[in-house]
Coordinates of C-alpha atoms and ligand atoms in Angstrom, one line a residue:
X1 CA 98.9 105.4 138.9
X2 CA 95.2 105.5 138.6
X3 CA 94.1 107.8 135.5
X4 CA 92.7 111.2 136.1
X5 CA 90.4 112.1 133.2
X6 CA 86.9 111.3 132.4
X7 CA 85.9 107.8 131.0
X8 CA 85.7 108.2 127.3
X9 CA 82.5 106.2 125.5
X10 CA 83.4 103.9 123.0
X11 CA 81.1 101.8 121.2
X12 CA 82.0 98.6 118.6
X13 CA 79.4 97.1 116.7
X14 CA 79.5 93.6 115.5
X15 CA 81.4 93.3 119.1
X16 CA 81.3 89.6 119.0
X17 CA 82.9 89.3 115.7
X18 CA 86.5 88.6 114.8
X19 CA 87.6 91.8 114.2
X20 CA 85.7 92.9 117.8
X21 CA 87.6 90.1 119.2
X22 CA 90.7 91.7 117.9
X23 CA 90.2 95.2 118.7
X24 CA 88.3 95.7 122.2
X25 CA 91.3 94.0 124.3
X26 CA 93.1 97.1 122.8
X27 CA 90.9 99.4 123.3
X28 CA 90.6 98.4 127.1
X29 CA 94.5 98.7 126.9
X30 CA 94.6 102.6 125.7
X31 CA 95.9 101.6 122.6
X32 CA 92.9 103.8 120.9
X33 CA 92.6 106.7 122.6
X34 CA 96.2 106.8 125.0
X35 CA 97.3 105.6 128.3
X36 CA 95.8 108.2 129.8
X37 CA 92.2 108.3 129.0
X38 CA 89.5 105.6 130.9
X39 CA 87.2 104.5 128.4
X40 CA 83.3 103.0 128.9
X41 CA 83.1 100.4 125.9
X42 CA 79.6 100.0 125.0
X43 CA 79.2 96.7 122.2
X44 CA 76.3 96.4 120.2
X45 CA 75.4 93.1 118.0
X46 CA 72.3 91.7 117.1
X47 CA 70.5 88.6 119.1
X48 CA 72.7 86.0 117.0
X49 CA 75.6 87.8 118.0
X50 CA 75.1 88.4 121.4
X51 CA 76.4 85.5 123.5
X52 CA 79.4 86.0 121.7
X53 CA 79.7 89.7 122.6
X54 CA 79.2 88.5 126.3
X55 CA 81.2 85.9 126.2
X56 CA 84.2 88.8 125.0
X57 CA 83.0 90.7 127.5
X58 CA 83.6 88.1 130.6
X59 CA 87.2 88.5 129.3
X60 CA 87.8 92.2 129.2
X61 CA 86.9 92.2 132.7
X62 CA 89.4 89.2 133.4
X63 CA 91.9 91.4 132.0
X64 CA 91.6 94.1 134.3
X65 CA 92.5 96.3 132.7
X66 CA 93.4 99.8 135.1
X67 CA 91.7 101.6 131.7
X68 CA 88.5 99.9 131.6
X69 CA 85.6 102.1 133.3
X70 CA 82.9 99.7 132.4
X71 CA 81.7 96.9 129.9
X72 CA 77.9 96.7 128.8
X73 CA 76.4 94.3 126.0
X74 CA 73.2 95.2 124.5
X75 CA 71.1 94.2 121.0
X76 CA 69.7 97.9 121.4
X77 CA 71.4 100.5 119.3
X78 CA 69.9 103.4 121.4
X79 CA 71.5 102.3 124.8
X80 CA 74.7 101.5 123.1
X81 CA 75.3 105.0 121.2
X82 CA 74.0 106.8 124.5
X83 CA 76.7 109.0 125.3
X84 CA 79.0 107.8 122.6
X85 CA 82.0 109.7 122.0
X86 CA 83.8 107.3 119.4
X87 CA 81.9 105.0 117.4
X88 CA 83.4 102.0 115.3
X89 CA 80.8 100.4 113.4
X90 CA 82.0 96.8 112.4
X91 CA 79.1 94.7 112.3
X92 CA 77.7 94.4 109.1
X93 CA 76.1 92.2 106.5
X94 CA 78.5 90.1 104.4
X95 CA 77.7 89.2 100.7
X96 CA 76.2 85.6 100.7
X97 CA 76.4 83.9 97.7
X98 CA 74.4 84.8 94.6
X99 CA 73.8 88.2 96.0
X100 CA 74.0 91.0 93.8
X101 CA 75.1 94.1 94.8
X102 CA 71.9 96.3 95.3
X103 CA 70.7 93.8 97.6
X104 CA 74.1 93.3 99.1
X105 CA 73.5 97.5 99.3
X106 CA 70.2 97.1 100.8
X107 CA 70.7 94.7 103.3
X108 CA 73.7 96.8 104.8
X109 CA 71.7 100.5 104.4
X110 CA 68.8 99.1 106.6
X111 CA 71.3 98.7 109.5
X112 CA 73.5 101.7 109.0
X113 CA 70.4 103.9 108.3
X114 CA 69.3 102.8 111.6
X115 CA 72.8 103.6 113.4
X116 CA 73.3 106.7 112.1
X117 CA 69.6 107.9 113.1
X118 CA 70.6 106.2 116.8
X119 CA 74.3 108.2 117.0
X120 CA 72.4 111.7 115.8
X121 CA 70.0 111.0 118.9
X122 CA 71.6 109.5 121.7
X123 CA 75.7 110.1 120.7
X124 CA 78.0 113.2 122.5
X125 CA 78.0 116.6 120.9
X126 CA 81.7 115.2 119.9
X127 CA 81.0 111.5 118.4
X128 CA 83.7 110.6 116.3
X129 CA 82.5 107.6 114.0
X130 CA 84.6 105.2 111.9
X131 CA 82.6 102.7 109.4
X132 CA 84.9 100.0 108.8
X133 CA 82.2 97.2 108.0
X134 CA 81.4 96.8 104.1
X135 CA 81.0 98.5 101.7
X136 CA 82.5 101.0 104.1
X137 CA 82.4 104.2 102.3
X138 CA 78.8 104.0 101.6
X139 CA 78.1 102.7 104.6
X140 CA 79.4 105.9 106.0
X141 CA 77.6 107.8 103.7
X142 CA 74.3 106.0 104.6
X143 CA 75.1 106.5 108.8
X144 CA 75.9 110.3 107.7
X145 CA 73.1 111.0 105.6
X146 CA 70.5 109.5 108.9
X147 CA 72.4 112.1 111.0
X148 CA 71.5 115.4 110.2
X149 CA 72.8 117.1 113.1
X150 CA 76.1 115.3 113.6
X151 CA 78.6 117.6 110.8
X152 CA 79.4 114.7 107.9
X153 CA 83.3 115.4 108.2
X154 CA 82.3 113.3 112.2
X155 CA 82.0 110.3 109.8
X156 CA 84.6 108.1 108.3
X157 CA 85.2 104.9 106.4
X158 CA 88.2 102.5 107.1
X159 CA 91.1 102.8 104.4
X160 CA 93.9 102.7 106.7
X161 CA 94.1 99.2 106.4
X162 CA 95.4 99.7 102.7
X163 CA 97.3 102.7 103.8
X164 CA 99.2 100.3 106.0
X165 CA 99.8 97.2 103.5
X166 CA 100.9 99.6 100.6
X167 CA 103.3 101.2 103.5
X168 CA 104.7 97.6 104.0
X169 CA 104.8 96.5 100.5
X170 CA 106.9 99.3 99.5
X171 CA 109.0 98.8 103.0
X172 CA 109.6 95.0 101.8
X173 CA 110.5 96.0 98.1
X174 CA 112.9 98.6 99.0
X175 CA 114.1 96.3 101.7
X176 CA 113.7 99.3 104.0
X177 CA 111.5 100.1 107.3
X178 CA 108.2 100.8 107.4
X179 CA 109.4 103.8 109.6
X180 CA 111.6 105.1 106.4
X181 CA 108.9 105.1 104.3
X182 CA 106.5 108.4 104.7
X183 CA 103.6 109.7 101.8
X184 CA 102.1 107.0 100.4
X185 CA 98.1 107.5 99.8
X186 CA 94.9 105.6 98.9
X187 CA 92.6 107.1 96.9
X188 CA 88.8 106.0 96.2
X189 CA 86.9 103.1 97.3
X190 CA 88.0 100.3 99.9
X191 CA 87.9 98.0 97.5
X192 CA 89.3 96.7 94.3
X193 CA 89.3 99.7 92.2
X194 CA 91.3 101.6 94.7
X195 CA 94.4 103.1 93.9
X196 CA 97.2 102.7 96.5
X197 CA 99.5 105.6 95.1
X198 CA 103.4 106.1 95.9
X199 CA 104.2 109.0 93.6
X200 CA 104.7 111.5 96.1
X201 CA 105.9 108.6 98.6
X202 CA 109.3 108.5 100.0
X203 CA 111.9 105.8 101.3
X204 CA 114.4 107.2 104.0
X205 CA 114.1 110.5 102.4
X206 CA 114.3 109.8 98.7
X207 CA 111.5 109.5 96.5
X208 CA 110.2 106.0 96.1
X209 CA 110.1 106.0 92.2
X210 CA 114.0 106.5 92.2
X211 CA 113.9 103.4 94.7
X212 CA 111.6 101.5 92.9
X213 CA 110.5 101.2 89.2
X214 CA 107.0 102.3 88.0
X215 CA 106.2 99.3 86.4
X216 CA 106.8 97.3 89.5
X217 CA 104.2 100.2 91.0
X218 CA 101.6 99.5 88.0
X219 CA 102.0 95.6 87.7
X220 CA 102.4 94.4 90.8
X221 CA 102.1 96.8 93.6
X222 CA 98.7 97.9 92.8
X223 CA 97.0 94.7 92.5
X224 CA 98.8 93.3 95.1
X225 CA 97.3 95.8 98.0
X226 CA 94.1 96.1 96.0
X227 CA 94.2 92.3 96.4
X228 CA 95.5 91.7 100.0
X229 CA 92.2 90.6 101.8
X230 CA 91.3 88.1 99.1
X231 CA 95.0 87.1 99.2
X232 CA 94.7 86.8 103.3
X233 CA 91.3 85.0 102.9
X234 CA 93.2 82.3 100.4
X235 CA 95.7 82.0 102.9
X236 CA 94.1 82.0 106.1
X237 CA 91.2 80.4 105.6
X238 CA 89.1 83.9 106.9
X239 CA 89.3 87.6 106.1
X240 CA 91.6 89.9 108.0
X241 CA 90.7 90.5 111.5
X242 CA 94.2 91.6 114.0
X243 CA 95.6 94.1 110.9
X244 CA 91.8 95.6 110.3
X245 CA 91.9 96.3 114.1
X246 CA 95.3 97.3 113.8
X247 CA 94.4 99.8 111.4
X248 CA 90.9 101.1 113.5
X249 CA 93.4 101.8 116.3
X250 CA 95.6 103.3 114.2
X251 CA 93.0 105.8 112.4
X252 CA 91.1 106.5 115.5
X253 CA 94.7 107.5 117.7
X254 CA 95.5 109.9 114.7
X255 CA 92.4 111.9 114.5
X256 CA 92.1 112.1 117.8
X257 CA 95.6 113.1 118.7
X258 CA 96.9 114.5 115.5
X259 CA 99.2 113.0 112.8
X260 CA 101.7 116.1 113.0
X261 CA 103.4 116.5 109.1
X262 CA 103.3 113.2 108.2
X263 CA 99.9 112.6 106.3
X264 CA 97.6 109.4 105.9
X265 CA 95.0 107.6 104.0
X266 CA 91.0 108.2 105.4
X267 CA 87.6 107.9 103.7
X268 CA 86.8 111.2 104.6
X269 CA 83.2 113.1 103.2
X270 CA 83.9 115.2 100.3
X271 CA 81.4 117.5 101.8
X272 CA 81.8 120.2 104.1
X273 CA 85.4 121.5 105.1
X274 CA 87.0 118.8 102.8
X275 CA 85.0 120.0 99.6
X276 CA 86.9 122.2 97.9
X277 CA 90.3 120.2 99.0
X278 CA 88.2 117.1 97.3
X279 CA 87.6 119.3 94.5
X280 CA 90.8 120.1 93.6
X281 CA 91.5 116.6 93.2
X282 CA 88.2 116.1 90.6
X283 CA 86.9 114.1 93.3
X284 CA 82.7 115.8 93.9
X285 CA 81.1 116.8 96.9
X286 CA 78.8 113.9 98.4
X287 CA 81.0 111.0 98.9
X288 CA 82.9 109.2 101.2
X289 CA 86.9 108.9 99.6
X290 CA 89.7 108.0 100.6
X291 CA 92.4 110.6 100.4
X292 CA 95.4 112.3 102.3
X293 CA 95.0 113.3 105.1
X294 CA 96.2 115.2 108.1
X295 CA 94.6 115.5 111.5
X296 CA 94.7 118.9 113.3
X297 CA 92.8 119.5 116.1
X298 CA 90.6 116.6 116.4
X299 CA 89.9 117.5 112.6
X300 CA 91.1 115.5 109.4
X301 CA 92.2 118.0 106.7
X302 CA 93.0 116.6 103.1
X303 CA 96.1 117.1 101.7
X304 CA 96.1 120.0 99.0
X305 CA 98.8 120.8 96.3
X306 CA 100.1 117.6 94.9
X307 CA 100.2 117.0 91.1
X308 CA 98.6 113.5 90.3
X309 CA 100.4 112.0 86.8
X310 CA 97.4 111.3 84.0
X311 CA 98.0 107.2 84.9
X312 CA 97.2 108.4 88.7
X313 CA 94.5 110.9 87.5
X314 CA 93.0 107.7 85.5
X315 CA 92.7 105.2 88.4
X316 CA 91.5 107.7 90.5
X317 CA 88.4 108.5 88.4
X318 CA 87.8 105.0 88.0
X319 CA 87.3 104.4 91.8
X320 CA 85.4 107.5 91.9
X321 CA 83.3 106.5 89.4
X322 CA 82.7 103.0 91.5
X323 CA 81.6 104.9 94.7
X324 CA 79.2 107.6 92.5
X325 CA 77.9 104.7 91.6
X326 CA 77.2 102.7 94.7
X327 CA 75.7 105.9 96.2
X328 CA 72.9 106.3 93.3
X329 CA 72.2 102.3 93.7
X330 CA 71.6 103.5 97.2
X331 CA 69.4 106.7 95.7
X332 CA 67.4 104.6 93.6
X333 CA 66.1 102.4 96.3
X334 CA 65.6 105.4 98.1
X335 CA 67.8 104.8 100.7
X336 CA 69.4 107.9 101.0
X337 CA 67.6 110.7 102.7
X338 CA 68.0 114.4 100.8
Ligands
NAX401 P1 82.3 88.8 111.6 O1 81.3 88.1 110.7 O2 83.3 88.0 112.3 O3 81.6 89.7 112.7 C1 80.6 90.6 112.3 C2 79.7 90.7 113.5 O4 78.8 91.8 113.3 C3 78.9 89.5 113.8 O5 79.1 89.1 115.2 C4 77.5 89.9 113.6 O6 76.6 89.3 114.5 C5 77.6 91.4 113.9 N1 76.5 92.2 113.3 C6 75.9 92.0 112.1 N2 74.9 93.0 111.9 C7 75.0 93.8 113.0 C8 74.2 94.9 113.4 N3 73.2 95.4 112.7 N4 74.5 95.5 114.6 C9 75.5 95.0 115.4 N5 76.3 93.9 115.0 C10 76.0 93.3 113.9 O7 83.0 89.9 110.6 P2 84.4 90.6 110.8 O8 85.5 89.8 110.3 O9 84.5 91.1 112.2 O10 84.3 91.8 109.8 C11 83.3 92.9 110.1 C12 83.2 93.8 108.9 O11 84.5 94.4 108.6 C13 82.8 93.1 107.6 O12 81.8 93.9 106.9 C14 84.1 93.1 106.8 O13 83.9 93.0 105.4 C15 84.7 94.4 107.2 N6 86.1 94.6 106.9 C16 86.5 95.9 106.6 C17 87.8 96.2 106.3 C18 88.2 97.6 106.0 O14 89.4 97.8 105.7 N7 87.3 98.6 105.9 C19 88.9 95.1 106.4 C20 88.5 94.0 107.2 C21 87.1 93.5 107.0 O15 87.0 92.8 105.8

C-alpha cells in the first residue's frame, strides 16, 4: 500500500562516510521514523566527500525503496537543512595524530558552528537534531548555542550506542536477553570517563546487583563499555559503523514515537525543561549529558528520583567535570556564542 502521510526531511551529514553508508539504507527503509512515514533524505558532505555521497545515493534509489520520496546530494549546508525536520550530524573531523584537543575542539566547532547557524535558518519549526560525530556532546552544544531560535532541548548527542553495549554486556553476563534486561543508564560524556551504571538496572525483573556482583560492575563492566570502540577499532581494523547507526535509529524512533516506561540513555541539554531534573542529579545547567531518559510527546524527559551510591555519585562528577571542561576550552577560543 502506498503511504499516506507527508514526506518527512531527513538530513545526514558526513553521508558518504561509513556510518552514512550504514544508516541511510535504513532510513529509506522506515526503520527511523516507522513504516508509515515517506521521508526526503537530504545528505550533506564536503567536496572530498561528495562522490562518495553520490555514489550512496545511486544505490538508495536502486533500492526502491516504496518510503523514499527523494534523494539530493549537496556540499551546501543551507540547501541540505532546508526544510529539515530530523537532522543527524555525522560528519565530523577526526583527531589526526599529534593533535591536541583544543585544536581537535576547534577544527570540529568551525563546522558545527556553521550547522547549527544553517538548521536555526533554513530547518522546520520542529527540527529534531542528533550530533553523533565527535566529541558529540560539545558538538551539540556548539550546533545549539549557533541556533538561538531552535529551543536547546531540539539538540542531542549520541549515547545510545553505550546505552546499548552496557544493555548487552549485562545480557551476556547474566546469560539472559537483552529483552530481560530493562534500566541501565549512561551518565556524562561519550567517551572514556563515562559511567555506564546498572544500579537501578534489572534482569528479567530482579535487580542486576543480585544477578551480578559489583565488583564485576567496577572492574570489568565499566571499562569494558567505556572501552568498546577502541576494543572494535583493535578488532576490526576501523571504528564502529552498523551499531552507531543502529543506535541513531534507535534514539531517533524513541523520541519521536515515545519510549513508554521503559527509560534510556541520551545526551540531553541540561538547560531548559531538563534543568532542574539535571540538577537534582548535581549535574549544572549548560551542558550536553547523558542521562535517563524518557520520551513523551515528541519530548525527552530525564528520569527524576533515583538515589545514585557515592561510588556512582563519584564517576558521575568526574565525567561532568570532563564536559565542563571541554565546553570552557570551547569558551576560551571564543567559540561559544553567549
Ligand atoms: P567517516 O570518516 O567514515 O565519515 C565521516 C564523513 O564525514 C566523511 O565522508 C567526511 O567527508 C564527512 N564530513 C567531514 N566534515 C564534514 C562536514 N563539515 N560536513 C559534512 N560532512 C563532513 O567517519 P564515520 O565512521 O562515519 O564516523 C563519523 C563520526 O561519528 C566520527 O566523528 C566518529 O568519531 C563518530 N562516532 C560517534 C559515535 C557515538 O556513539 N556518538 C560512535 C561511532 C563513531 O565513532
Amino acid at each position: 500500500m502506498a503511504p499516506t502521510t507527508q514526506p518527512v526531511t531527513v538530513t545526514v551529514t558526513g553521508a558518504g562516510g561509513q556510518i552514512g553508508y550504514a544508516l541511510l539504507f535504513r532510513i529509506a527503509s522506515g526503520q527511523l521514523l516507522g513504516p508509515d512515514t515517506p521521508v526526503r533524505l537530504n545528505l550533506l558532505e564536503i567536496p572530498l566527500g561528495l562522490r562518495a555521497a553520490e555514489g550512496t545515493a545511486l544505490e538508495l534509489i536502486d533500492g526502491a525503496f516504496p518510503l523514499l520520496a527523494s534523494v539530493d546530494v549537496t556540499d551546501d549546508a543551507a540547501a541540505a537543512f532546508d526544510g529539515t525536520n530530523v537532522a543527524l550530524l555525522v560528519g565530523a573531523r577526526p583527531r589526526s595524530a599529534g593533535m591536541e584537543r583544543a585544536d581537535l575542539l576547534e577544527a570540529n566547532a568551525a563546522i558545527f558552528g556553521p550547522q547549527g547557524r544553517a538548521i536555526n535558518e533554513h530547518a522546520a519549526s520542529d527540527v529534531r537534531v542528533l550530533v553523533v560525530g565527535n566529541p558529540a556532546n560539545t558538538n551539540a552544544l556548539i550546533a545549539s548555542a549557533h541556533a538561538p531560535d531552535v529551543p536547546p532541548e531540539r539538540f542531542t548527542a549520541m549515547t545510545r550506542l553505550d546505552h546499548n553495549r552496557a544493555v548487552a554486556q549485562l545480557a551476556l553476563k547474566a546469560e539472559a536477553s537483552v529483552t530481560d534486561v530493562d534500566g541501565v543508564i549512561v551518565w556524562g560524556n561519550h567517551s572514556a570517563t563515562q559511567y555506564p551504571d546498572v544500579s537501578h538496572a534489572t534482569i528479567g525483573g530482579r535487580p542486576a546487583l543480585e544477578v551480578v556482583d559489583e565488583a564485576w560492575c567496577e572492574e570489568v563492566f565499566v571499562p569494558k563499555v567505556a572501552r568498546r570502540g577502541a576494543e572494535i577499532i583493535e578488532v576490526r581494523g576501523a571504528s564502529s559503523a552498523a551499531s552507531a547507526a543502529n543506535a541513531a535509529i534507535d534514539h531517533v524512533y524513541d523520541w519521536v514515537n515515545g519510549t513508554g516506561d521503559r527509560w534510556t540513555s541520551a545526551g540531553v541539554t541540561t538547560s531548559g525543561p531538563n534543568a532542574e531534573a539535571a540538577a537534582s542529579y548535581g549535574i549544572p545547567e549548560g551542558l550536553v549529558c547523558s542521562l535517563p531518559v524518557r520520551s513523551q510527546g515528541g519530548e525527552w524527559q530525564v528520569v527524576t528520583g533515583l538515589e545514585n551510591s557515592a561510588v556512582a555519585r563519584a564517576h558521575i562528577e568526574a565525567s561532568v567535570a570532563e564536559l565542563i571542561d571541554e565546553r570552557e576550552a570551547v569558551r576560551a577560543l571564543s567559540l561559544l556564542p553567549g
